[in-house]
XYZ file of N, CA and C in Angstrom:
354
model
N -43.167 -38.225 30.611
C -44.121 -37.712 31.674
C -43.263 -37.690 32.903
N -43.574 -37.080 33.928
C -42.694 -36.754 35.048
C -43.293 -38.015 36.058
N -42.498 -38.469 36.971
C -43.031 -39.311 37.840
C -43.384 -38.559 39.257
N -43.119 -37.338 39.169
C -43.454 -36.717 40.473
C -44.346 -35.731 40.210
N -45.352 -35.389 41.028
C -46.573 -34.308 40.697
C -45.811 -32.794 41.201
N -45.868 -32.033 40.242
C -45.505 -30.655 40.176
C -46.285 -29.902 41.368
N -45.838 -29.122 41.952
C -46.717 -28.187 42.792
C -46.192 -26.792 42.876
N -46.889 -25.741 43.193
C -46.718 -24.450 43.206
C -45.289 -24.051 43.963
N -44.674 -23.289 43.235
C -43.022 -22.987 43.761
C -42.115 -23.730 43.288
N -42.444 -24.937 42.514
C -41.744 -25.779 41.929
C -41.112 -24.851 40.658
N -39.821 -25.525 40.374
C -39.088 -24.888 39.163
C -38.673 -26.106 38.532
N -39.297 -26.249 37.224
C -39.165 -27.341 36.424
C -38.383 -27.025 34.915
N -37.874 -27.915 34.260
C -37.402 -27.643 32.914
C -38.495 -28.216 32.245
N -39.131 -27.373 31.043
C -40.182 -27.751 30.342
C -39.958 -27.230 29.038
N -40.472 -28.151 28.147
C -40.612 -27.579 26.569
C -41.703 -26.981 26.437
N -41.375 -25.415 26.026
C -42.414 -24.265 26.009
C -42.416 -23.877 24.495
N -43.562 -24.077 24.000
C -43.846 -23.420 22.704
C -43.685 -21.971 22.442
N -43.246 -21.349 21.363
C -43.431 -20.083 21.049
C -44.667 -19.539 20.929
N -45.122 -18.562 21.300
C -46.592 -18.229 21.133
C -46.831 -17.854 19.618
N -45.729 -17.183 18.874
C -45.934 -16.874 17.441
C -45.708 -18.197 16.615
N -45.232 -19.080 16.899
C -44.585 -20.312 16.096
C -45.033 -21.629 16.689
N -46.512 -21.969 16.197
C -47.035 -23.442 16.786
C -46.278 -24.399 16.405
N -45.812 -25.243 17.284
C -45.036 -26.525 17.097
C -43.608 -26.380 17.194
N -43.015 -25.085 17.617
C -41.462 -24.585 17.641
C -41.493 -23.790 19.092
N -40.601 -24.405 19.777
C -40.243 -23.916 21.115
C -38.828 -24.103 21.451
N -38.629 -24.266 22.853
C -37.514 -24.445 23.471
C -37.548 -24.839 24.917
N -36.553 -25.590 25.415
C -36.497 -26.007 26.742
C -36.129 -24.701 27.433
N -36.791 -24.552 28.648
C -36.497 -23.539 29.492
C -37.110 -23.936 31.114
N -36.280 -23.365 31.990
C -37.074 -23.428 33.242
C -38.408 -22.708 33.493
N -39.409 -23.166 34.045
C -40.552 -22.316 34.475
C -41.006 -22.666 35.790
N -41.645 -21.773 36.366
C -42.148 -22.010 37.852
C -43.582 -22.167 37.919
N -44.103 -23.343 38.654
C -45.319 -23.662 38.575
C -46.087 -22.589 39.734
N -47.339 -22.395 38.868
C -48.056 -21.287 39.670
C -49.532 -22.063 40.124
N -50.065 -22.964 39.284
C -51.144 -23.567 39.586
C -51.098 -24.991 38.810
N -51.091 -25.975 39.940
C -51.010 -27.360 39.331
C -52.061 -28.204 39.582
N -53.450 -27.593 39.573
C -54.560 -28.151 39.892
C -55.257 -28.821 38.416
N -54.601 -28.547 37.317
C -55.167 -29.249 36.238
C -54.583 -30.602 35.871
N -55.334 -31.378 35.382
C -55.086 -32.867 35.227
C -54.152 -33.109 33.936
N -54.182 -32.338 33.167
C -53.357 -32.400 31.790
C -52.465 -31.467 31.867
N -52.594 -30.216 32.430
C -51.532 -29.216 32.053
C -51.391 -28.374 33.681
N -50.391 -27.405 33.507
C -50.004 -26.564 34.679
C -49.972 -25.396 34.308
N -50.354 -24.188 35.097
C -50.069 -22.943 34.756
C -48.700 -22.506 35.163
N -47.679 -21.876 34.338
C -46.533 -21.571 34.925
C -45.973 -19.987 34.297
N -44.903 -19.538 34.918
C -44.226 -18.373 34.658
C -43.126 -18.796 34.100
N -42.515 -18.253 32.612
C -41.320 -18.547 32.290
C -40.173 -17.917 33.157
N -39.046 -18.604 33.177
C -37.744 -18.001 33.887
C -36.833 -17.608 32.950
N -36.708 -16.413 33.020
C -35.493 -16.049 31.917
C -34.242 -15.346 32.507
N -33.092 -15.387 31.773
C -32.011 -14.669 32.359
C -31.884 -13.274 31.917
N -32.863 -12.651 30.961
C -32.683 -11.414 30.835
C -34.311 -10.712 30.916
N -34.068 -9.569 31.575
C -35.415 -8.989 31.905
C -35.571 -7.483 31.216
N -35.162 -7.599 29.892
C -34.795 -6.259 29.287
C -35.931 -5.813 28.457
N -37.157 -6.194 28.739
C -38.357 -5.758 27.891
C -39.269 -4.938 28.851
N -40.337 -5.293 29.258
C -41.181 -4.442 30.248
C -41.056 -4.805 31.727
N -40.318 -3.894 32.253
C -39.972 -4.348 33.728
C -40.989 -4.734 34.696
N -42.208 -4.308 34.571
C -43.461 -4.486 35.351
C -43.854 -5.928 35.116
N -43.380 -6.662 34.093
C -43.857 -8.019 33.839
C -42.711 -9.149 34.382
N -41.513 -8.547 35.159
C -40.761 -9.557 35.664
C -40.650 -9.245 36.910
N -40.024 -10.450 37.857
C -40.104 -10.464 39.151
C -38.634 -11.106 39.237
N -37.756 -10.159 39.898
C -36.099 -10.711 40.167
C -36.244 -11.934 41.161
N -35.400 -13.014 40.755
C -35.278 -14.202 41.530
C -33.866 -13.944 42.266
N -33.960 -13.256 43.294
C -32.612 -12.765 43.804
C -31.685 -13.873 44.454
N -32.512 -14.918 44.853
C -31.892 -16.001 45.701
C -31.693 -17.206 44.493
N -31.550 -17.040 43.235
C -31.435 -17.730 42.023
C -30.631 -19.080 42.200
N -29.483 -19.044 42.971
C -28.717 -20.006 43.078
C -29.362 -21.163 44.171
N -29.884 -20.445 45.020
C -30.718 -21.708 46.015
C -31.816 -22.220 45.497
N -32.255 -21.702 44.379
C -33.272 -22.191 43.785
C -33.166 -23.119 42.776
N -31.922 -23.620 42.433
C -31.446 -24.582 41.402
C -31.326 -23.899 40.047
N -31.232 -22.517 39.995
C -30.938 -21.942 38.633
C -29.544 -21.576 38.492
N -29.135 -21.660 37.183
C -27.588 -21.296 37.092
C -27.123 -20.127 36.666
N -27.929 -19.126 36.677
C -27.484 -17.821 36.746
C -28.632 -16.608 37.183
N -28.472 -15.550 37.203
C -29.486 -14.643 37.556
C -30.558 -14.558 36.776
N -31.863 -14.766 37.580
C -33.197 -14.840 36.545
C -34.192 -14.005 37.259
N -35.127 -14.150 36.205
C -36.338 -13.203 36.614
C -37.611 -14.241 36.165
N -38.590 -14.121 36.812
C -39.845 -14.852 36.531
C -40.492 -13.767 35.607
N -41.196 -14.374 34.567
C -41.789 -13.505 33.600
C -43.346 -13.686 33.765
N -43.970 -12.763 34.453
C -45.401 -13.060 34.692
C -46.540 -12.700 33.688
N -45.858 -12.110 32.599
C -46.940 -11.720 31.521
C -46.117 -12.169 30.152
N -46.716 -12.881 29.500
C -47.937 -13.769 29.654
C -47.508 -15.132 30.308
N -48.424 -15.512 31.256
C -48.380 -16.914 31.809
C -48.570 -17.891 30.537
N -47.953 -19.292 31.142
C -47.834 -20.377 29.920
C -48.629 -21.511 30.579
N -49.447 -22.163 29.773
C -50.091 -23.191 29.934
C -49.182 -24.349 29.505
N -48.766 -25.344 30.329
C -47.693 -26.420 29.803
C -48.324 -27.663 30.189
N -48.399 -28.434 29.105
C -48.761 -30.005 29.554
C -47.922 -30.751 30.485
N -48.470 -31.346 31.170
C -47.700 -32.066 32.023
C -46.681 -32.901 31.468
N -46.913 -33.691 30.135
C -45.886 -34.536 29.639
C -44.680 -33.621 28.972
N -44.890 -32.123 29.132
C -43.917 -31.676 28.407
C -42.859 -31.071 29.731
N -43.102 -31.418 30.855
C -42.398 -31.249 31.959
C -41.117 -32.175 31.822
N -39.966 -31.874 31.927
C -38.844 -32.653 31.688
C -38.279 -33.079 33.046
N -37.540 -34.201 33.046
C -36.689 -34.814 34.197
C -37.831 -35.348 35.098
N -37.519 -36.126 35.945
C -38.128 -36.950 37.108
C -38.607 -36.000 38.257
N -37.854 -34.844 38.261
C -38.090 -33.895 39.631
C -37.687 -32.563 39.189
N -38.028 -31.747 40.046
C -37.974 -30.179 39.631
C -36.482 -29.889 40.031
N -36.078 -28.839 39.093
C -34.653 -28.316 39.608
C -34.572 -27.817 40.818
N -35.522 -27.177 41.520
C -35.429 -26.489 42.626
C -37.043 -25.974 43.171
N -36.910 -24.945 43.877
C -38.149 -24.311 44.187
C -37.847 -22.893 44.622
N -38.946 -22.007 44.146
C -38.785 -20.585 44.751
C -38.867 -20.460 46.220
N -38.087 -19.577 46.798
C -38.358 -19.283 48.239
C -39.714 -18.842 48.344
N -40.309 -18.978 49.711
C -41.499 -18.428 50.031
C -41.699 -16.904 49.684
N -40.716 -16.098 49.988
C -40.833 -14.901 49.657
C -40.612 -14.462 48.389
N -39.700 -15.088 47.471
C -39.816 -14.739 46.077
C -41.182 -15.184 45.389
N -41.647 -16.261 45.933
C -43.066 -16.640 45.512
C -44.238 -15.570 45.598
N -44.120 -14.957 46.876
C -44.986 -14.098 47.280
C -44.983 -13.008 46.341
N -43.704 -12.420 46.160
C -43.557 -11.556 45.368
C -44.139 -11.564 43.832
N -43.927 -12.979 43.244
C -44.316 -13.145 42.059
C -46.095 -13.157 42.063
N -46.654 -13.789 43.296
C -47.994 -13.684 43.316
C -48.526 -12.217 43.494
N -47.832 -11.540 44.313
C -48.087 -9.807 44.430
C -48.305 -9.249 42.839
N -47.109 -9.505 42.244
C -47.003 -9.017 41.173
C -48.052 -9.414 40.100
N -48.400 -10.689 40.034
C -49.594 -11.151 39.408
C -50.997 -10.525 39.748
N -51.194 -10.257 40.888
C -52.411 -9.809 41.536
C -52.466 -8.053 41.095
N -51.342 -7.400 41.088
C -51.372 -6.000 40.621
C -51.431 -6.075 39.208
N -50.731 -6.846 38.491
C -51.118 -7.052 37.104
C -52.527 -7.200 36.601
N -53.293 -8.163 37.201
C -54.650 -8.264 37.012
C -55.342 -7.114 37.312
N -55.157 -6.462 38.578
C -55.788 -5.254 38.835
C -55.758 -4.024 37.900
N -54.424 -3.930 37.415
C -54.376 -3.031 36.313
C -55.384 -3.156 35.182
N -55.182 -4.598 34.729
C -56.051 -4.858 33.595
C -57.524 -4.725 33.868
N -57.831 -4.924 35.062
C -59.394 -4.580 35.272
C -59.710 -3.209 35.382
N -58.828 -2.432 35.660
C -59.099 -1.142 35.713
C -58.725 -0.318 34.336
N -58.481 -0.984 33.320
C -58.420 -0.351 32.016
C -59.809 -0.191 31.464
């Protein structure tokens, strides 16, 4: 378990289970979107490839200053609930800049509005 409380914008390494293989997953960076839960946090996975559905990804253009090792994107669909004890290390890797976090939030709001309009 982490010794520090995660907060929105923080980028953490976490063990994330694959949606289609219960109990199987990998360690990957995630950005905290909602840390209000006692047992878990809501996150967006961070990936080095955004070659799927472009509207589901937000480019992290300032990836180096965020503590990431390569060009990256925040995957806004699907969001992932991660138990706090699956956050690794004692501190975050870094933090999204306020402007990138705003882009992620705007993309999430747009995605939710599109789902409501279906």
